[in-house]
């Protein structure tokens, strides 16, 4: 600031320079304004509360008449800092309806949220014009070195404001400048640099996880060195980096950081928002890695904390905080329902989805979906995130009824979910549900061909676009089960258009839709060439993604053969059946060899296409329906038997069509196929009745020996017989 001595009263006796009462009053006003400024800075370092805001307003009034541009610039910086803080405290879902005035946040008077952010940027730019250090000049040579720390703060706050308004590139540039200023002012390792690196990690986590992880690791190292291993800022970086590690499929490393963050947070409070958030992150990470038991434990914990926090806030005046907690609780209920669904506990899953649905329905205004969407299109007060969450819940409730084969109850839920997703995705009226009954077969065929060959550019691709295609797939699946194939093709075609645009033409899910479309086309009066086009494109994608010898390739080959078979083109059918059989034979023999040699250790093979025993959740995850699903080994065996039977039948029909007689033995190839089938059955029986029981006995013996040795170790007495027995059992297993 300006030198305080220039505002001291002159010495008594100097009559010429004796200040007037007016000047003395201005001096006192200035000093009080500066003192209030310092007090506001100190309070802002602790909390931006109402008292600090009132003191800031008073300081602005006292210093408004000052001619010192540096003082005024510092006041503008502080005002910009408060505006940024106020904007950052508004949840994303409330930014469209929130305003700020001199009395604080409101819904009626004052600046809008966007105006708030823009005002903060304008104030910071004005400060930059008055107080700025040029990093190209040397620290010793520059007269503006006193502005070095403030220059760093200006860049840091501007980066945060740009981050709020989703200007990612500008935010990163500002953060890079801030880090450079802080390093010049305070050295390479300081808390300011760590904070900047943490923010850069958060931004990069939306783009490139590897860069984000590098920033988080550097920030974590600095914070641990300066604060120790038990500070809440260390826990914050641990949590953020754990999310990035989970996205990079580094499951163990991610869980290590989650656990370390949770330890620090629980030492402060066991029912804090941070603890609930970390438990939710751990649950999602376990879920994505198929550790459903662990996911269930974590998500039940976070739901318990969220319920407690909601109950504590229900009768309070903290409506924004209560709304945020209810939104988090709705999301946690939804995730918990997905875990129950994957574990086959459908009653608990339905209960969780209903609780999540009810919370979100209240948040978007209640009433019917049609009324909610009318409000969504006409106003800005509908929370889009909660609206999409409601659609996810409705979709998964539809899946529950699908599992129960209650299609009349599942279809309305799917349709409501699709209506919401279409509205958020910005799809036009021609994609709406009401047009399904108007599409005739010729138009349907044209729609199918258009989705196969024409690239579609959507006006925008957002969080609801791909999810809408998933719901369309489920609706199409219901129509297939109801034998309404034209209705199914309408939805399959729209789903294919979306997924080709969003995921790419060569994605395996695109191949799955094409197979489903081919199956539906076979059951309509549409020419078979269209179905063959779908199957061939699915075959191309499967070969490209998985190679020649994958079961999805064999499945596509079988589908094409089956279509030729139904058209009585038996020679072509046999060609495709034989190619499919060669893949299934290879997979079946591998499984039998693995089973024969390894006993109870079953191979982990699976297909990437949706099978009759799976259901697709709103997020695109697949669940295996209990009771309908079979293990991969049984699936391969059944497919092998199915293709073998189809091949034999096609050979027989081909001989009949050519007027040649058939006999019970057939040709050499048929005899060899019969021998092959008998040999596979013999090996399977050998594994079932000889190898598996022997392996079971051996593993039980090893487990018994292990328990005896552990029991002996607990008493510090291990006999030589026990040790030799254990070594022998290991050798026997090998």
XYZ file of C-alpha atoms in Angstrom:
734
model
C 0.000 0.000 0.000
C 0.900 3.666 -0.057
C 3.368 4.729 2.639
C 1.362 5.353 5.852
C 3.658 8.232 6.848
C 2.164 10.401 4.119
C -1.091 10.304 6.045
C 0.327 11.171 9.496
C -0.616 14.461 11.038
C 2.124 17.145 10.779
C 4.074 18.239 13.833
C 2.426 20.711 16.120
C 3.683 24.192 15.691
C 3.995 23.961 11.932
C 1.155 26.338 11.291
C 1.589 26.455 7.544
C 1.013 22.720 7.172
C -1.607 22.255 9.839
C -4.361 20.161 8.216
C -7.903 21.280 8.130
C -10.645 19.313 9.871
C -11.777 18.062 6.464
C -8.349 16.626 5.620
C -8.081 15.033 9.044
C -11.454 13.370 8.522
C -10.354 12.016 5.122
C -7.179 10.626 6.671
C -9.126 8.807 9.362
C -11.591 7.510 6.782
C -8.752 6.212 4.646
C -7.035 4.531 7.602
C -10.275 2.893 8.692
C -10.873 1.665 5.126
C -7.395 0.148 4.922
C -7.832 -1.490 8.320
C -11.181 -2.942 7.256
C -9.565 -4.190 4.045
C -6.938 -6.077 6.041
C -9.621 -7.454 8.346
C -11.667 -8.658 5.363
C -8.587 -10.382 3.894
C -7.985 -12.147 7.194
C -11.624 -13.231 7.453
C -11.688 -14.380 3.827
C -8.730 -16.649 4.541
C -10.947 -18.441 7.081
C -14.427 -18.169 5.606
C -16.378 -15.973 3.204
C -19.226 -15.328 5.633
C -21.854 -12.593 5.781
C -19.815 -10.539 8.226
C -16.842 -10.474 5.858
C -19.135 -9.402 3.006
C -20.563 -6.535 5.106
C -17.080 -5.385 6.100
C -16.061 -5.444 2.417
C -18.986 -3.183 1.508
C -18.027 -0.770 4.282
C -14.369 -0.745 3.204
C -15.415 0.010 -0.391
C -17.451 2.996 0.775
C -14.618 4.360 2.914
C -11.972 3.998 0.188
C -14.123 5.056 -2.772
C -12.892 8.653 -2.567
C -9.216 7.685 -2.501
C -7.019 8.832 -5.360
C -4.567 5.984 -4.857
C -5.033 3.675 -7.861
C -3.146 0.842 -6.160
C -5.515 0.909 -3.197
C -8.523 0.893 -5.506
C -7.042 -1.972 -7.537
C -6.604 -4.066 -4.406
C -10.223 -3.379 -3.467
C -11.320 -4.493 -6.931
C -9.308 -7.692 -6.512
C -11.003 -8.406 -3.201
C -14.429 -7.757 -4.733
C -13.614 -10.097 -7.624
C -12.480 -12.698 -5.103
C -15.816 -12.485 -3.278
C -17.772 -12.689 -6.542
C -15.848 -15.806 -7.551
C -16.502 -17.392 -4.184
C -20.225 -16.606 -4.379
C -20.413 -18.076 -7.898
C -18.511 -21.214 -6.877
C -20.916 -21.879 -3.996
C -23.911 -22.168 -6.333
C -24.514 -25.819 -7.326
C -24.475 -26.490 -11.064
C -28.132 -27.425 -10.987
C -29.109 -24.025 -9.499
C -26.928 -21.690 -11.549
C -29.631 -20.875 -14.069
C -31.973 -19.496 -11.400
C -29.556 -17.969 -8.861
C -28.824 -14.241 -8.575
C -26.589 -12.214 -6.262
C -27.314 -8.848 -4.688
C -25.809 -6.762 -1.902
C -27.712 -8.899 0.593
C -26.342 -12.180 -0.789
C -27.683 -14.970 -3.011
C -31.330 -14.842 -4.040
C -33.750 -15.991 -6.742
C -35.115 -12.577 -7.686
C -32.878 -9.494 -7.621
C -29.293 -8.875 -8.586
C -26.762 -10.287 -11.018
C -27.329 -13.620 -12.712
C -24.756 -16.368 -12.238
C -23.135 -15.722 -15.634
C -23.039 -11.981 -14.934
C -21.432 -12.760 -11.603
C -18.596 -14.668 -13.294
C -18.141 -12.051 -16.006
C -18.021 -9.264 -13.421
C -15.330 -11.133 -11.526
C -13.256 -11.487 -14.712
C -13.694 -7.800 -15.560
C -12.585 -6.715 -12.082
C -9.530 -8.971 -12.221
C -8.587 -7.548 -15.634
C -8.834 -4.022 -14.206
C -6.551 -5.026 -11.344
C -4.122 -6.501 -13.863
C -3.909 -3.130 -15.622
C -2.799 -1.413 -12.397
C -0.868 -4.091 -10.499
C 1.059 -6.505 -12.656
C 4.529 -8.018 -12.666
C 6.064 -8.820 -16.046
C 7.814 -12.208 -15.681
C 10.101 -11.352 -18.597
C 11.787 -8.735 -16.427
C 14.205 -9.755 -13.730
C 13.071 -9.665 -10.124
C 15.946 -7.393 -9.130
C 15.494 -5.037 -12.065
C 11.727 -4.570 -11.942
C 10.050 -1.830 -9.920
C 6.822 -3.818 -10.049
C 8.191 -6.767 -8.086
C 5.871 -5.811 -5.222
C 2.989 -6.965 -7.465
C 4.474 -10.426 -8.012
C 2.299 -12.309 -5.448
C -0.840 -10.464 -6.541
C -0.141 -11.342 -10.186
C -0.131 -14.992 -9.212
C -3.396 -14.589 -7.295
C -5.039 -12.821 -10.239
C -4.145 -15.689 -12.598
C -5.250 -18.320 -10.088
C -8.661 -16.725 -9.445
C -9.197 -16.110 -13.169
C -8.422 -19.783 -13.822
C -11.051 -20.807 -11.283
C -13.647 -18.500 -12.851
C -12.864 -19.827 -16.333
C -13.208 -23.323 -14.920
C -16.669 -22.466 -13.586
C -17.868 -21.294 -17.010
C -16.274 -24.323 -18.755
C -13.594 -22.339 -20.609
C -11.095 -25.135 -20.146
C -8.260 -23.852 -22.347
C -8.345 -20.379 -20.825
C -8.439 -21.883 -17.342
C -5.367 -24.029 -18.052
C -3.456 -21.062 -19.466
C -4.280 -18.981 -16.389
C -3.208 -21.800 -14.065
C 0.097 -22.208 -15.885
C 0.788 -18.473 -15.468
C -0.200 -18.631 -11.802
C 2.165 -21.551 -11.151
C 5.028 -19.636 -12.795
C 4.381 -16.538 -10.665
C 4.169 -18.578 -7.465
C 7.413 -20.409 -8.244
C 9.211 -17.122 -8.859
C 7.826 -15.637 -5.637
C 7.994 -18.612 -3.250
C 10.133 -21.351 -4.804
C 9.210 -24.627 -6.482
C 7.484 -26.213 -3.485
C 4.819 -24.090 -1.829
C 1.134 -24.423 -1.055
C 0.090 -22.038 -3.815
C 1.790 -24.177 -6.463
C 0.206 -27.316 -4.984
C -3.257 -25.742 -5.177
C -2.710 -24.733 -8.811
C -1.481 -28.226 -9.740
C -4.507 -29.767 -8.046
C -6.865 -27.555 -10.078
C -4.996 -28.407 -13.285
C -5.408 -32.090 -12.444
C -9.161 -31.639 -12.034
C -9.443 -29.969 -15.445
C -7.248 -32.496 -17.246
C -9.151 -35.414 -15.702
C -11.989 -34.488 -18.089
C -9.650 -34.875 -21.070
C -6.416 -36.811 -20.622
C -6.147 -38.917 -17.488
C -2.368 -39.380 -17.783
C -1.705 -35.623 -17.645
C -4.176 -35.291 -14.772
C -2.440 -38.032 -12.811
C 0.904 -36.272 -13.253
C -0.470 -33.014 -11.856
C -2.168 -34.788 -8.947
C 0.997 -36.708 -8.061
C 3.059 -33.513 -8.032
C 0.459 -31.701 -5.919
C 0.248 -34.668 -3.550
C 4.024 -34.752 -3.102
C 4.167 -31.035 -2.239
C 1.227 -31.182 0.156
C 2.589 -34.216 1.975
C 6.014 -32.602 2.322
C 4.588 -29.341 3.689
C 1.501 -30.528 5.619
C 2.269 -34.129 6.543
C 0.157 -37.148 5.690
C -2.972 -36.340 7.691
C -4.192 -33.012 6.318
C -7.578 -32.614 4.632
C -5.918 -31.098 1.541
C -3.837 -34.266 1.189
C -7.058 -36.296 1.415
C -8.639 -34.131 -1.292
C -5.795 -34.808 -3.728
C -5.779 -38.501 -2.832
C -9.503 -38.717 -3.586
C -9.228 -36.882 -6.914
C -6.249 -38.946 -8.059
C -8.044 -42.174 -7.066
C -10.837 -41.314 -9.507
C -8.292 -40.838 -12.304
C -6.538 -44.114 -11.464
C -9.892 -45.919 -11.594
C -10.519 -44.500 -15.079
C -7.095 -45.781 -16.123
C -8.158 -49.287 -14.929
C -5.539 -49.275 -12.159
C -7.887 -50.819 -9.640
C -5.456 -51.647 -6.812
C -3.657 -48.292 -6.968
C -7.005 -46.480 -7.009
C -8.268 -48.344 -3.947
C -5.048 -47.627 -2.050
C -5.588 -43.897 -2.470
C -9.286 -44.146 -1.667
C -8.466 -45.962 1.586
C -5.787 -43.438 2.540
C -8.144 -40.524 1.848
C -10.907 -42.215 3.853
C -8.565 -42.738 6.823
C -7.739 -39.024 6.941
C -11.356 -37.927 6.517
C -12.754 -40.293 9.147
C -10.209 -39.053 11.674
C -11.970 -35.674 11.438
C -15.600 -36.840 11.221
C -17.271 -40.133 10.375
C -20.425 -38.612 8.892
C -19.005 -35.792 6.783
C -19.795 -35.106 3.163
C -16.201 -36.026 2.283
C -16.519 -39.482 3.877
C -19.807 -40.156 2.066
C -18.309 -38.984 -1.230
C -15.207 -41.163 -0.846
C -17.275 -44.231 0.058
C -19.425 -43.627 -3.017
C -16.304 -43.404 -5.188
C -14.984 -46.642 -3.730
C -18.322 -48.334 -4.350
C -18.385 -47.266 -8.001
C -14.774 -48.409 -8.466
C -15.581 -51.842 -6.964
C -18.712 -52.041 -9.126
C -16.789 -51.333 -12.327
C -14.336 -54.095 -11.415
C -17.116 -56.630 -10.660
C -16.356 -56.685 -6.906
C -20.043 -56.390 -6.096
C -19.823 -57.485 -2.434
C -17.332 -54.723 -1.680
C -19.353 -52.231 -3.731
C -22.447 -53.136 -1.714
C -20.651 -52.490 1.593
C -19.334 -49.087 0.471
C -22.601 -47.867 -1.029
C -24.658 -48.995 1.958
C -22.266 -46.954 4.098
C -22.637 -43.822 2.000
C -26.448 -44.168 1.912
C -26.490 -44.424 5.698
C -24.412 -41.235 6.036
C -26.507 -39.357 3.483
C -29.749 -40.315 5.245
C -28.370 -39.019 8.532
C -27.244 -35.751 6.948
C -30.609 -35.243 5.233
C -32.510 -35.895 8.466
C -30.312 -33.379 10.280
C -30.981 -30.678 7.656
C -34.697 -31.326 7.135
C -35.881 -28.782 9.698
C -33.091 -26.273 9.121
C -32.967 -23.165 6.948
C -30.084 -24.522 4.837
C -32.267 -25.336 1.840
C -29.445 -25.335 -0.720
C -27.362 -27.720 1.373
C -30.410 -29.944 1.974
C -31.135 -30.041 -1.759
C -27.533 -31.031 -2.494
C -27.640 -33.815 0.086
C -30.927 -35.142 -1.324
C -29.457 -35.130 -4.832
C -26.449 -37.106 -3.596
C -28.743 -39.522 -1.751
C -30.779 -40.098 -4.916
C -27.608 -40.853 -6.867
C -26.366 -43.221 -4.152
C -29.706 -45.071 -4.091
C -29.470 -45.490 -7.860
C -25.913 -46.886 -7.680
C -26.898 -49.203 -4.829
C -29.826 -50.469 -6.901
C -27.453 -51.300 -9.758
C -25.284 -53.343 -7.375
C -28.299 -55.262 -6.031
C -29.379 -55.898 -9.611
C -25.984 -57.288 -10.592
C -26.089 -59.568 -7.531
C -29.546 -60.868 -8.460
C -31.375 -59.267 -5.502
C -34.118 -57.768 -7.636
C -36.479 -56.900 -4.775
C -33.848 -54.707 -3.086
C -32.864 -53.240 -6.446
C -36.451 -52.226 -7.185
C -36.766 -50.628 -3.748
C -33.595 -48.568 -4.287
C -34.675 -47.446 -7.762
C -38.094 -46.380 -6.468
C -36.527 -44.368 -3.619
C -34.157 -42.681 -6.061
C -37.021 -42.024 -8.492
C -39.217 -40.441 -5.807
C -36.461 -38.089 -4.642
C -35.698 -36.960 -8.169
C -39.339 -36.637 -9.117
C -39.813 -34.156 -6.259
C -36.761 -32.189 -7.399
C -38.048 -31.692 -10.954
C -41.533 -30.602 -9.964
C -43.618 -33.786 -9.591
C -46.620 -34.364 -11.877
C -46.594 -36.442 -15.040
C -43.573 -36.676 -17.319
C -45.458 -34.637 -19.936
C -46.029 -31.766 -17.492
C -42.428 -31.914 -16.291
C -41.168 -31.665 -19.869
C -43.505 -28.759 -20.596
C -41.979 -27.001 -17.612
C -38.487 -27.971 -18.780
C -39.019 -26.404 -22.207
C -40.709 -23.262 -20.888
C -38.580 -22.486 -17.819
C -34.986 -22.690 -16.647
C -35.833 -23.849 -13.133
C -35.829 -27.595 -13.864
C -32.652 -29.313 -12.695
C -31.384 -31.088 -15.832
C -29.123 -33.476 -13.901
C -31.981 -34.594 -11.694
C -34.256 -34.894 -14.727
C -31.777 -37.209 -16.443
C -31.379 -39.136 -13.182
C -35.144 -39.620 -13.131
C -34.927 -41.052 -16.665
C -32.208 -43.493 -15.561
C -34.402 -44.687 -12.686
C -37.421 -45.143 -14.941
C -35.286 -47.126 -17.399
C -33.972 -49.465 -14.721
C -37.434 -49.975 -13.236
C -38.444 -50.994 -16.754
C -35.565 -53.478 -16.749
C -36.921 -54.952 -13.504
C -40.316 -55.565 -15.103
C -38.533 -56.918 -18.179
C -36.835 -59.530 -16.018
C -40.229 -60.544 -14.633
C -41.549 -60.730 -18.232
C -44.159 -58.073 -17.387
C -43.763 -56.269 -20.691
C -46.949 -54.233 -20.379
C -45.463 -52.623 -17.278
C -41.898 -52.290 -18.541
C -42.790 -50.527 -21.809
C -44.428 -47.413 -20.211
C -41.362 -46.893 -18.004
C -39.031 -47.174 -21.003
C -41.189 -44.731 -22.983
C -41.178 -42.155 -20.173
C -37.407 -42.518 -19.818
C -36.954 -42.067 -23.574
C -39.174 -38.980 -23.663
C -36.988 -37.308 -21.025
C -33.720 -38.337 -22.682
C -34.902 -37.153 -26.102
C -35.831 -33.774 -24.603
C -32.426 -33.324 -22.956
C -30.576 -34.598 -26.038
C -32.473 -32.123 -28.227
C -33.944 -34.640 -30.663
C -36.703 -33.385 -32.925
C -40.362 -34.403 -32.950
C -39.814 -36.821 -35.831
C -37.867 -39.046 -33.421
C -40.689 -39.130 -30.899
C -42.641 -42.148 -29.734
C -45.914 -41.014 -31.303
C -44.648 -41.780 -34.809
C -44.127 -45.495 -34.185
C -47.617 -46.509 -35.205
C -47.456 -44.359 -38.371
C -44.425 -46.094 -39.899
C -45.341 -48.591 -42.609
C -43.080 -51.389 -43.787
C -41.694 -49.574 -46.828
C -40.764 -46.570 -44.721
C -39.285 -48.881 -42.125
C -37.043 -50.530 -44.702
C -35.951 -47.100 -45.947
C -35.209 -46.086 -42.348
C -33.106 -49.212 -41.840
C -31.131 -48.638 -45.036
C -30.663 -44.988 -44.132
C -29.282 -45.867 -40.701
C -26.886 -48.352 -42.351
C -25.457 -46.103 -45.054
C -26.049 -42.478 -44.186
C -23.980 -40.604 -41.642
C -26.105 -38.453 -39.358
C -24.847 -35.271 -37.744
C -26.694 -34.405 -34.557
C -26.976 -30.745 -33.547
C -25.314 -31.586 -30.245
C -24.077 -34.618 -28.384
C -24.518 -34.474 -24.639
C -24.873 -36.733 -21.623
C -28.346 -37.937 -22.701
C -27.614 -38.762 -26.351
C -26.048 -42.197 -25.958
C -28.314 -43.100 -23.048
C -31.343 -42.475 -25.282
C -30.052 -45.108 -27.711
C -29.749 -47.626 -24.867
C -33.392 -47.067 -23.919
C -34.409 -47.438 -27.576
C -32.654 -50.815 -27.644
C -34.671 -51.961 -24.649
C -37.946 -50.766 -26.181
C -37.060 -52.577 -29.408
C -36.312 -55.712 -27.393
C -39.767 -55.588 -25.792
C -41.412 -55.221 -29.195
C -39.430 -58.218 -30.482
C -40.745 -60.309 -27.589
C -44.256 -59.109 -28.453
C -43.622 -60.000 -32.145
C -44.096 -56.367 -33.221
C -41.044 -56.384 -35.473
C -41.820 -53.191 -37.410
C -42.015 -51.255 -34.136
C -38.761 -52.861 -33.032
C -36.986 -51.914 -36.264
C -38.066 -48.290 -35.850
C -36.245 -48.102 -32.509
C -33.291 -50.227 -33.590
C -32.721 -47.885 -36.549
C -32.716 -44.763 -34.376
C -30.439 -46.425 -31.811
C -28.057 -47.441 -34.614
C -27.905 -43.878 -35.963
C -26.977 -42.523 -32.531
C -24.381 -45.151 -31.694
C -22.674 -44.961 -35.091
C -22.309 -41.215 -34.603
C -21.256 -41.243 -30.924
C -19.273 -44.488 -30.619
C -18.047 -44.852 -34.194
C -18.946 -47.247 -36.998
C -16.640 -50.005 -35.749
C -17.738 -50.190 -32.106
C -18.808 -53.637 -30.901
C -22.128 -52.279 -29.578
C -22.947 -51.144 -33.110
C -22.382 -54.741 -34.206
C -24.758 -55.936 -31.486
C -27.550 -53.654 -32.742
C -26.946 -54.781 -36.321
C -27.338 -58.413 -35.280
C -30.596 -57.602 -33.488
C -31.839 -55.713 -36.544
C -30.983 -58.661 -38.781
C -32.901 -61.014 -36.482
C -35.943 -58.717 -36.575
C -35.774 -58.251 -40.362
C -35.835 -62.028 -40.882
C -39.236 -62.140 -39.240
C -40.786 -59.462 -41.475
C -41.688 -59.377 -45.152
C -38.635 -57.212 -45.830
C -36.347 -58.734 -48.486
C -33.605 -60.886 -46.984
C -30.883 -58.799 -48.661
C -31.396 -56.085 -46.025
C -30.988 -58.607 -43.221
C -27.835 -60.002 -44.877
C -26.458 -56.450 -45.068
C -26.962 -56.079 -41.313
C -25.339 -59.455 -40.595
C -22.389 -58.765 -42.906
C -21.716 -55.400 -41.288
C -21.907 -57.029 -37.847
C -19.491 -59.723 -39.055
C -17.066 -57.089 -40.332
C -17.101 -55.245 -37.001
C -16.624 -58.479 -35.011
C -13.632 -59.519 -37.118
C -12.127 -56.054 -36.831
C -12.597 -55.824 -33.076
C -11.993 -59.409 -31.940
C -10.212 -61.324 -34.716
C -11.274 -64.296 -36.820
C -11.672 -66.823 -34.019
C -13.975 -64.995 -31.613
C -17.385 -66.382 -30.662
C -19.082 -63.166 -31.854
C -17.658 -63.868 -35.337
C -18.986 -67.414 -35.154
C -22.389 -66.116 -34.034
C -22.567 -63.727 -37.013
C -21.568 -66.520 -39.402
C -24.264 -68.765 -37.952
C -26.896 -66.031 -38.338
C -26.014 -65.553 -42.014
C -26.072 -69.301 -42.575
C -29.420 -69.556 -40.852
C -30.831 -66.873 -43.145
C -29.608 -68.703 -46.259
C -31.035 -71.896 -44.775
C -34.484 -70.326 -44.408
C -34.234 -69.161 -48.051
C -33.427 -72.772 -49.062
C -29.970 -71.785 -50.304
C -28.456 -74.836 -48.600
C -25.011 -74.725 -50.192
C -24.421 -71.179 -48.928
C -25.883 -72.122 -45.565
C -23.477 -75.072 -45.244
C -20.558 -72.796 -46.088
C -21.353 -70.395 -43.253
C -22.262 -73.195 -40.833
C -18.890 -74.865 -41.381
C -17.020 -71.624 -40.814
C -18.980 -70.996 -37.623
C -18.454 -74.588 -36.512
C -14.675 -74.304 -36.877
C -14.636 -71.417 -34.359
C -16.987 -73.100 -31.889
C -15.020 -76.348 -32.195
C -11.789 -74.563 -31.343
C -13.349 -72.815 -28.335
C -15.090 -75.984 -27.137
C -11.908 -78.057 -27.363
C -9.965 -75.362 -25.491
C -12.513 -75.382 -22.692
C -12.481 -79.175 -22.442
C -8.683 -79.235 -22.371
C -8.649 -76.545 -19.698
C -11.231 -78.418 -17.666
C -9.456 -81.743 -18.058
C -6.094 -80.315 -17.001
C -7.112 -77.719 -14.437
C -10.169 -79.228 -12.855
C -12.262 -76.642 -11.099
C -10.494 -73.660 -12.627
C -12.913 -72.577 -15.325
C -11.822 -70.301 -18.162
C -13.070 -66.752 -18.149
C -14.501 -66.304 -21.604
C -17.436 -64.190 -22.494
C -19.042 -62.660 -25.483
C -19.354 -58.974 -26.115
C -22.809 -59.088 -27.589
C -26.019 -59.034 -25.648
C -27.305 -62.540 -24.974
C -30.844 -63.639 -24.118
C -29.784 -63.900 -20.450
C -28.695 -60.269 -20.080
C -30.429 -56.974 -19.461
C -28.974 -53.548 -20.236
C -29.097 -50.797 -17.613
C -29.624 -47.146 -18.462
C -25.892 -46.440 -18.308
C -25.182 -49.221 -20.823
C -23.983 -51.775 -18.262
C -25.171 -55.332 -18.783
C -26.443 -57.584 -16.023
C -26.778 -61.353 -16.148
C -30.301 -62.391 -15.230
C -30.305 -65.004 -12.493
C -31.883 -68.269 -13.547
C -31.636 -67.541 -17.270
C -27.882 -67.251 -17.535
C -25.535 -70.103 -18.163
C -21.800 -70.275 -17.797
C -19.539 -69.575 -20.762
C -18.683 -73.285 -21.045
C -22.327 -74.309 -21.353
C -22.976 -71.514 -23.854
C -20.140 -72.683 -26.118
C -21.238 -76.313 -25.835
C -24.850 -75.424 -26.653
C -23.798 -73.286 -29.616
C -21.524 -76.069 -30.880
C -24.420 -78.527 -30.673
C -26.785 -76.054 -32.361
C -24.456 -75.381 -35.300
C -23.706 -79.088 -35.698
C -27.396 -79.894 -35.866
C -28.036 -77.065 -38.341
C -25.140 -78.199 -40.560
C -26.371 -81.792 -40.666
C -29.907 -80.657 -41.458
C -28.680 -78.344 -44.242
C -26.674 -81.218 -45.778
C -29.712 -83.460 -45.691
C -31.961 -80.804 -47.249
C -29.336 -80.085 -49.920
C -29.234 -83.736 -50.918
C -33.018 -83.890 -51.076
C -33.230 -80.726 -53.196
C -30.764 -82.252 -55.677
C -32.771 -85.458 -55.820
C -30.098 -87.560 -54.136
C -30.986 -90.084 -51.489
C -29.834 -89.877 -47.881
C -28.599 -92.645 -45.634
C -28.028 -93.001 -41.938
C -24.217 -92.918 -42.288
C -23.739 -90.030 -44.724
C -20.419 -89.123 -46.331
C -16.918 -89.169 -44.841
C -17.192 -85.635 -43.468
C -20.452 -86.489 -41.759
C -18.946 -89.595 -40.218
C -15.951 -87.604 -38.981
C -18.290 -84.999 -37.491
C -20.180 -87.755 -35.670
C -16.905 -89.126 -34.285
C -15.866 -85.637 -33.200
C -19.133 -85.127 -31.312
C -18.797 -88.499 -29.574
C -15.184 -87.762 -28.656
C -16.102 -84.383 -27.128
C -18.895 -86.013 -25.142
C -16.496 -88.685 -23.882
C -13.980 -86.047 -22.719
C -16.721 -84.077 -21.005
C -17.977 -87.179 -19.197
C -14.417 -88.023 -18.191
C -14.000 -84.548 -16.724
C -17.365 -84.649 -14.965
C -17.155 -88.108 -13.395
C -13.406 -88.621 -12.923
C -11.305 -85.456 -13.038
C -13.670 -83.082 -11.225
C -14.250 -85.409 -8.208
C -10.512 -86.103 -7.947
C -9.701 -82.416 -8.102
C -12.351 -81.700 -5.469
C -10.864 -84.252 -3.099
C -7.358 -82.926 -3.711
C -8.328 -79.297 -3.134
C -10.225 -80.222 0.024
C -7.151 -82.092 1.281
C -4.911 -79.118 0.535
C -7.311 -76.792 2.315
C -7.417 -79.109 5.322
C -3.610 -79.222 5.450
C -3.447 -75.442 5.165
C -5.843 -75.010 8.086
C -3.850 -77.475 10.232
C -0.579 -75.677 9.504
C -2.126 -72.267 10.249
C -3.503 -73.644 13.502
C -0.079 -75.019 14.401
C 1.548 -71.708 13.493
C -0.791 -69.955 15.876
C 0.692 -72.015 18.695
C 4.249 -71.722 17.356
C 4.520 -75.496 16.899
C 4.978 -76.880 13.381
C 5.959 -80.479 12.965
C 8.067 -81.784 10.108
C 5.221 -84.059 9.074
C 2.894 -81.094 8.596
C 5.419 -79.211 6.479
C 6.181 -82.210 4.277
C 2.474 -82.912 3.903
C 1.875 -79.346 2.728
C 4.744 -79.456 0.212
C 3.545 -82.808 -1.117
C 0.021 -81.497 -1.662
C 1.346 -78.494 -3.568
C 3.426 -80.774 -5.786
C 0.447 -83.028 -6.333
C -1.685 -80.100 -7.437
C 1.052 -78.971 -9.809
